[in-house]
Coordinates of C-alpha atoms and ligand atoms in Angstrom, one line a residue:
X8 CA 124.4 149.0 113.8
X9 CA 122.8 152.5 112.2
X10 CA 123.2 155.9 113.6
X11 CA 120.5 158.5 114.7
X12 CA 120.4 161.7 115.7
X13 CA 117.6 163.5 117.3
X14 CA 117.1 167.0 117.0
X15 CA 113.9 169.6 119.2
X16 CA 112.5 171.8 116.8
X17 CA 112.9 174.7 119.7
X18 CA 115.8 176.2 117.0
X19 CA 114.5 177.5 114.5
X20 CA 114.0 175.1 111.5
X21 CA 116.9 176.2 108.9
X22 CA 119.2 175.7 111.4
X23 CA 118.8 171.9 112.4
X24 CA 118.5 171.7 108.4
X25 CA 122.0 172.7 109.1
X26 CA 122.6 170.1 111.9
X27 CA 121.1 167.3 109.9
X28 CA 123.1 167.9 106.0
X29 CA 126.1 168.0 108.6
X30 CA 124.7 164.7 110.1
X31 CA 124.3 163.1 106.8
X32 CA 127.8 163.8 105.6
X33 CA 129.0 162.8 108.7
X34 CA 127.7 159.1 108.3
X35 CA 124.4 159.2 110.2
X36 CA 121.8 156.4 108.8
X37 CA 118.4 159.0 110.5
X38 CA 117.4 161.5 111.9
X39 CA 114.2 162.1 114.5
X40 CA 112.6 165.1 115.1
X41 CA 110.6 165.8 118.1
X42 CA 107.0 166.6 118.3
X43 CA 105.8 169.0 121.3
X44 CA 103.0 171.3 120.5
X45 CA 105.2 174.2 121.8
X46 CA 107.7 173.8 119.4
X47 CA 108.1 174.3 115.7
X48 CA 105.8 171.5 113.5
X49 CA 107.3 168.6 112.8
X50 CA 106.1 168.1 109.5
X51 CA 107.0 171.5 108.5
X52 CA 110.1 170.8 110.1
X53 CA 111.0 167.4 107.9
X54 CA 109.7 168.7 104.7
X55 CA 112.5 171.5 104.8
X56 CA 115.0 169.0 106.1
X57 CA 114.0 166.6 102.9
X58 CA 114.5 169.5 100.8
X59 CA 118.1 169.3 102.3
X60 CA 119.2 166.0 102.7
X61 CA 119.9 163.6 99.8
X62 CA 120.0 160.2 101.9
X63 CA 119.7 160.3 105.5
X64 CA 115.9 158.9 106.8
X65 CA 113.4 161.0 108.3
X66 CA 111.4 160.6 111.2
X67 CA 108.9 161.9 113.3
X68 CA 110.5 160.9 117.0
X69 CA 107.7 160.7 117.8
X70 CA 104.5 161.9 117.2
X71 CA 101.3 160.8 118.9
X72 CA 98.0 160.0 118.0
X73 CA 96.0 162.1 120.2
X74 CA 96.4 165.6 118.7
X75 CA 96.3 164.6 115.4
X76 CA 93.8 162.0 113.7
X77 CA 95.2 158.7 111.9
X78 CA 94.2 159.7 108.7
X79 CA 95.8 163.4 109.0
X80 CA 99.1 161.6 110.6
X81 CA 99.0 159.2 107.5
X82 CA 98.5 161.9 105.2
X83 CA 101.8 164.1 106.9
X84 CA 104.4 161.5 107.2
X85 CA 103.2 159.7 103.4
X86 CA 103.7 163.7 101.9
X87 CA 107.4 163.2 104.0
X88 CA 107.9 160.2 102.2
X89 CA 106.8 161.6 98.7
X90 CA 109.2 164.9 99.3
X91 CA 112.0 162.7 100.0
X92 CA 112.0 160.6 97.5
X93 CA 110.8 157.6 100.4
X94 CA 113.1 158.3 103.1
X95 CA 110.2 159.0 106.0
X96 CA 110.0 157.0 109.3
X97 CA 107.3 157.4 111.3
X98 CA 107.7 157.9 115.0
X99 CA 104.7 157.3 117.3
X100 CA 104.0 157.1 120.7
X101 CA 101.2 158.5 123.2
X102 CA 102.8 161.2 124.4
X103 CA 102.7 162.7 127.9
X104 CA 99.5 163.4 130.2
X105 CA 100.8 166.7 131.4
X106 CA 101.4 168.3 128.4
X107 CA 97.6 167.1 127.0
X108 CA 96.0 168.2 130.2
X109 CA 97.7 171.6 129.1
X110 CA 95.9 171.2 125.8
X111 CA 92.3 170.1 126.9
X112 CA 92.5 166.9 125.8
X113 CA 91.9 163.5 127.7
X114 CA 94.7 161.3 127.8
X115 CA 92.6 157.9 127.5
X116 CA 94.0 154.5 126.7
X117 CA 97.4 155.1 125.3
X118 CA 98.3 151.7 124.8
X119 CA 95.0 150.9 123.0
X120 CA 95.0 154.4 121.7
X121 CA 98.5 153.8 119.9
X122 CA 97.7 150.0 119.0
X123 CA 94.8 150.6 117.2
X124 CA 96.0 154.3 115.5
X125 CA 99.2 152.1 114.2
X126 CA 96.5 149.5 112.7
X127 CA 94.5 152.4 111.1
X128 CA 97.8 154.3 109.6
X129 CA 98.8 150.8 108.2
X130 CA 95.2 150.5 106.2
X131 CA 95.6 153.7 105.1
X132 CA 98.9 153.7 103.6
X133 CA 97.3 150.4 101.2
X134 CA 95.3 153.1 99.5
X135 CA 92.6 151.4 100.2
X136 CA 89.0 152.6 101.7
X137 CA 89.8 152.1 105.3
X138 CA 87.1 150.9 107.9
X139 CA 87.9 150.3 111.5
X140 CA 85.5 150.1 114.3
X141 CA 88.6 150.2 117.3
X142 CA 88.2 151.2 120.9
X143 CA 89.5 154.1 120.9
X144 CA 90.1 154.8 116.7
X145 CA 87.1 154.6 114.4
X146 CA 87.6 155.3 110.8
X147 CA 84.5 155.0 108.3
X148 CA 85.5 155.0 104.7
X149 CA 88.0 157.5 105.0
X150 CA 90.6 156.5 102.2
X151 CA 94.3 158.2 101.0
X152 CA 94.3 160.2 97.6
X153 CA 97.4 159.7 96.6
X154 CA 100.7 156.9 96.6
X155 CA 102.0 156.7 100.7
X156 CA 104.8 154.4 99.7
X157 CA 106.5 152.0 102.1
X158 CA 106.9 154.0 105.2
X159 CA 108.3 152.0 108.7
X160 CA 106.3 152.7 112.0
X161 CA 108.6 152.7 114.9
X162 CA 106.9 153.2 118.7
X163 CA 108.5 155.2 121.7
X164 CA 108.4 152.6 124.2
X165 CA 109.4 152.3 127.8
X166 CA 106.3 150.4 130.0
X167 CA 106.6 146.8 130.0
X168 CA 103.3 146.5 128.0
X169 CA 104.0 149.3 125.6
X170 CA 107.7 147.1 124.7
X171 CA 105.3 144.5 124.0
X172 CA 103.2 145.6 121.7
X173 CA 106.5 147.1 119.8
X174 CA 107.3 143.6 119.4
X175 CA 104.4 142.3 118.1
X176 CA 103.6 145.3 115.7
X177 CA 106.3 147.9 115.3
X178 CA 108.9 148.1 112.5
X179 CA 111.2 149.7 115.3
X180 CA 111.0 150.6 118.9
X181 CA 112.5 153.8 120.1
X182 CA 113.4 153.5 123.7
X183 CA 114.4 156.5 125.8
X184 CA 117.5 154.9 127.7
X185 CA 121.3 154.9 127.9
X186 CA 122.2 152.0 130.2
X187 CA 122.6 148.4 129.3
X188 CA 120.4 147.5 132.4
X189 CA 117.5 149.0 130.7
X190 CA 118.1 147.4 127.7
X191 CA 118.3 143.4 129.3
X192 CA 114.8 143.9 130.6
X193 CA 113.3 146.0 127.0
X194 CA 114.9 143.7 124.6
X195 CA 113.3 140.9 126.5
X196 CA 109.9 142.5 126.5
X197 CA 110.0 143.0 122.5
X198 CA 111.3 139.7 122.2
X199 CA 108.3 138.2 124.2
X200 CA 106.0 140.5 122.0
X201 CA 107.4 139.0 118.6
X202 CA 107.2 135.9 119.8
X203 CA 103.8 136.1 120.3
X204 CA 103.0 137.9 116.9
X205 CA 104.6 134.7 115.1
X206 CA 107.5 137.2 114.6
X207 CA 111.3 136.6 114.3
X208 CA 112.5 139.7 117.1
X209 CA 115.4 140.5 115.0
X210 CA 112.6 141.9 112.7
X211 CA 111.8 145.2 115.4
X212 CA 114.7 147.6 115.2
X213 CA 115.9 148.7 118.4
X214 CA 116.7 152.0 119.1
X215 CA 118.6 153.6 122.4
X216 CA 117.2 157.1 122.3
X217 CA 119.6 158.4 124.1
X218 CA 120.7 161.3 126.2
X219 CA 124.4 161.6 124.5
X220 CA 127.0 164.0 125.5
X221 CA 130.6 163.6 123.3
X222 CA 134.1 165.8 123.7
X223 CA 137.4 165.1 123.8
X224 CA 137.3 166.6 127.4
X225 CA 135.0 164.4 129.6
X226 CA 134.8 166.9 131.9
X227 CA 133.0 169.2 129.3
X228 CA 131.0 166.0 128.3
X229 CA 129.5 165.6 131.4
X230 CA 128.8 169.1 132.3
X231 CA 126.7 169.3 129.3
X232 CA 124.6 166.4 129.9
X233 CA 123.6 167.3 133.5
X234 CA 120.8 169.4 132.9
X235 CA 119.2 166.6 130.8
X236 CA 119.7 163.7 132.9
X237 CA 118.2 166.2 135.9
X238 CA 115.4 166.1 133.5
X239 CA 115.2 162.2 132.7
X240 CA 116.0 161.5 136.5
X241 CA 112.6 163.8 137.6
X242 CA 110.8 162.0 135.1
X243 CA 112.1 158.6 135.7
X244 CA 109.7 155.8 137.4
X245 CA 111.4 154.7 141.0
X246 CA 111.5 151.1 139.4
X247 CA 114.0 152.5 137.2
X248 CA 115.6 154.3 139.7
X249 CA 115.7 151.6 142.2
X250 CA 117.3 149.4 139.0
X251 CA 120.5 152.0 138.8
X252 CA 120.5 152.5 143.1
X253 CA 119.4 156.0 142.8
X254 CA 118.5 156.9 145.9
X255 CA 114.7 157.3 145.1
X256 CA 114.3 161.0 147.1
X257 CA 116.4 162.2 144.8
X258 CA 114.0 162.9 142.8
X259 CA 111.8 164.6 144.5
X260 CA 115.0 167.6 145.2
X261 CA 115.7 167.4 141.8
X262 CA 112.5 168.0 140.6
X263 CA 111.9 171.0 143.4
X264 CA 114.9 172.3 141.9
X265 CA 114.2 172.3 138.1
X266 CA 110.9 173.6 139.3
X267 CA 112.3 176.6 140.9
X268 CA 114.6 177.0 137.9
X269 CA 117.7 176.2 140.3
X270 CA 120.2 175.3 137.7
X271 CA 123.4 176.0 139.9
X272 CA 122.6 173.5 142.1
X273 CA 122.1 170.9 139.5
X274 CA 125.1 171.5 137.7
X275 CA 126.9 172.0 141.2
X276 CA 127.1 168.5 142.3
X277 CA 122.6 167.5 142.6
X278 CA 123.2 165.1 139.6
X279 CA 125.5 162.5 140.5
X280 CA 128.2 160.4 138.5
X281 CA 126.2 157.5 139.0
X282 CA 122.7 159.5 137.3
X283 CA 124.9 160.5 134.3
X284 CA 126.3 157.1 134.2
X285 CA 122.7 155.6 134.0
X286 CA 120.9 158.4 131.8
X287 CA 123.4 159.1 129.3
X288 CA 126.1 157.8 127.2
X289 CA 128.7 160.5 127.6
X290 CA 132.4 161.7 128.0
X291 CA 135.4 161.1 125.5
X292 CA 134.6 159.0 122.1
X293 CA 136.6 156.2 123.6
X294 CA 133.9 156.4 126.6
X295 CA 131.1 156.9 124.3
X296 CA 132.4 153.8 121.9
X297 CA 132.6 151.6 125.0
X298 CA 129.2 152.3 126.7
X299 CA 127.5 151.7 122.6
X300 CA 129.1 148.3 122.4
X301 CA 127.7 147.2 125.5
X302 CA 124.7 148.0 124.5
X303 CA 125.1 146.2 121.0
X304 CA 125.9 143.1 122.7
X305 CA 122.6 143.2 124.5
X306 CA 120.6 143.5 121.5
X307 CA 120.4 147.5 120.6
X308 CA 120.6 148.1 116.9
X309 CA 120.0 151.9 116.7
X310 CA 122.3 154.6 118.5
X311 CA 120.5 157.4 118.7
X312 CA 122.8 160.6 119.7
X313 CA 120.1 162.9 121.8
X314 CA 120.5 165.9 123.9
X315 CA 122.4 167.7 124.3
X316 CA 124.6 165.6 121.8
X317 CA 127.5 167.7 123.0
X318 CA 128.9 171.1 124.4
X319 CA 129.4 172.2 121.5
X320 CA 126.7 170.8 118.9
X321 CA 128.8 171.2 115.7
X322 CA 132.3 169.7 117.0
X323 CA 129.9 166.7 118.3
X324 CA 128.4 165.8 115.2
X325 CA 131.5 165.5 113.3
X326 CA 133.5 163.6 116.3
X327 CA 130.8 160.9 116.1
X328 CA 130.9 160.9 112.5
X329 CA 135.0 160.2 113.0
X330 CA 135.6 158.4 115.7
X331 CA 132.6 156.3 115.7
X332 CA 130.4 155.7 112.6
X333 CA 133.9 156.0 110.8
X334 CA 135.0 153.2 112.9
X335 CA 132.2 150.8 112.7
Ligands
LIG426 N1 106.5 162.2 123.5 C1 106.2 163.3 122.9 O1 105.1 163.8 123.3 N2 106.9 163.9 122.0 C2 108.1 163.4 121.6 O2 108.8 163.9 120.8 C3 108.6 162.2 122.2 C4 109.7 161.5 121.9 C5 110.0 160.2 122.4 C6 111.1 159.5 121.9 C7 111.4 158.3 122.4 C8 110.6 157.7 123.4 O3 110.8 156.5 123.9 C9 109.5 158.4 123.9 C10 109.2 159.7 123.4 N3 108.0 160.4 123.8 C11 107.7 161.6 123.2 C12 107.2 159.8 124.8 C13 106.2 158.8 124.2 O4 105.2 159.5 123.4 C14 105.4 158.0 125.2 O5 104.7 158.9 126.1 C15 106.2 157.1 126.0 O6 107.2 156.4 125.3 C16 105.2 156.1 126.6 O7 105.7 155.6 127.8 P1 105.4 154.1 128.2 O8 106.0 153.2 127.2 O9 105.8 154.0 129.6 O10 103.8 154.0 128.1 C17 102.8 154.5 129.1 C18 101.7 155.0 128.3 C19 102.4 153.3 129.9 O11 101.8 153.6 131.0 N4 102.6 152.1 129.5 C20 102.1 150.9 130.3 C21 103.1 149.8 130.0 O12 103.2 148.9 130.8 O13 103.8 149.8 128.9 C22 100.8 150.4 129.7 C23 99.6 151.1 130.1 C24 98.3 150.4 129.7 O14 98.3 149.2 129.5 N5 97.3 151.2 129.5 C25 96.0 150.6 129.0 C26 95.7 151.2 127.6 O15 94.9 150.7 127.0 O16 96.3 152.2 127.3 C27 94.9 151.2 129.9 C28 94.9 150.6 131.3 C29 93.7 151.1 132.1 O17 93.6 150.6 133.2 O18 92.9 151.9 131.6

């Protein structure tokens, strides 16, 4: 099993350097960094962190291929890689509709759009002249000036389809999910993917991208991580919903309420024990240790500790460095 964390470049840069040397002494294996137009870059944000870390991976978690071309995304995450002496991951995925609507750009084809931008990094990172006459990515003669190195390309991965293709060409698969039930049907889905690619599935490193929330009081724990499973359980497709017996018009009110900024009644009893128990892997490090070896059993291979990580940020970094990394 390795460790990630994932940090949002909404704080300021210098300070999740500060999160991620912590991190790293700590015992974590990688670290992700968001990419939202809205927040700070996160190649800016990677290159500072390389200049602080000595050993930990970087990746982007994740980046997608629709603001930024193949060639330019090659180009980023291979200058990562050079900075940091070859420690880059990259992290893609197609990103959200919403947020390109926002951005005047059409969200077309994300599969295709990711499957064929994941082919065209690859050529690119050879050094060699790269052609490619795709669907959705064409590339004529554009070539890489300098050394990219060996750089993994993980996919952010949730649709059936989308889990597939992760098993037939991804490195790794970063899946937003906390619950073992998720993780039956994903691992399956890679698995089938692999298969077909000729692969052996233990090849694909699987990541729970998780919503994590650790203190010693799980009260505290849970409090912390209601806000972001409100989030996840808005977002969430009924299907997945239905898979956890959520009542499926809960979604709906929660949504209306994050909508009208209504954070009382969220934290005042809107998300339920059984939401957090789906959408996050919280409470005590004895809670947290339990829910992560259920998922290892299943097939997970990467815990990834996301928002809000903890109540208190600091004092949950090092308890998962002590009472779980230390204890592997
Ligand atoms: N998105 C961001 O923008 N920034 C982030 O920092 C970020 C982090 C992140 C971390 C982990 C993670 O799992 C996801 C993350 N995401 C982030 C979201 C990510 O970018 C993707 O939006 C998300 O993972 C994709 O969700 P999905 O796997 O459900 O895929 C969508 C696109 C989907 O609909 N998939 C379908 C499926 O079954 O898998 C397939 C759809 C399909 O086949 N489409 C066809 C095609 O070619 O695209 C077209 C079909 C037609 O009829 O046209």
């Amino acid at each position: 099993m390795t460790f990630g964390i994932e940090f949002v470049p909404s704080d300021p840069v210098l300070k999740i350097a500060h999160y991620a040397k912590l991190a790293e002494t700590q015992g974590f294996d990688n670290v992700w960094i968001t990419d939202h137009y809205n927040n700070r870059d996160v190649y800016s944000t990677l290159a500072v962190l390389a200049m602080n870390t000595n050993s930990i991976k970087l990746g982007t978690g994740v980046t997608n291929p629709y603001t930024r071309n193949a060639a330019v995304t090659a180009s980023s995450i291979a200058s990562i890689n050079e900075i940091s002496g070859g420690r880059a991951i990259l992290g893609l995925g197609p990103g959200d509709k919403a947020t390109f609507d926002a951005m005047g750009i059409s969200w077309d084809k994300p599969l295709t759009m990711t499957k064929e931008s994941i082919s065209a990094i690859r050529a690119f990172f050879t050094g060699k002249k790269v052609n490619q006459d795709g669907e959705m990515v064409k590339i004529s003669g554009a070539k890489m000036a300098f050394k990219a190195g060996s750089i993994p390309i993980y996919m952010g991965a949730q649709g059936p389809k989308m889990l597939e293709l992760a098993g037939e060409v991804a490195d790794g698969v970063l899946i937003n999910a906390s619950h073992p039930k998720d993780f039956e049907v994903a691992v399956q889905q890679i698995a089938s993917g692999a298969k077909k690619a000729g692969r052996d599935p233990k090849e694909v490193d699987v990541a729970a991208y998780a919503c994590f929330s650790i203190d010693e009081k799980p009260e505290k724990a849970v409090n912390a991580a209601k806000v972001v499973v409100a989030f996840i359980v808005a977002g969430s497709p009924d299907m997945v919903l239905e898979r956890h017996g959520i009542d499926v018009a809960a979604k709906a009110d929660i949504g209306a309420a994050i909508a009208k900024g209504d954070f009382g009644s969220l934290m005042g009893g809107m998300v339920t024990t059984e939401m957090i128990d789906a959408f996050s892997i919280c409470g005590t490090p004895a809670d947290c240790k339990a829910r992560i070896n259920d998922l290892l059993d299943i097939g997970v291979t990467q815990i990834v500790a996301g928002s809000p990580i903890g109540p208190d940020k600091e004092k949950a970094i090092k308890l998962i460095g002590k009472e779980i990394i230390g204890q592997k």
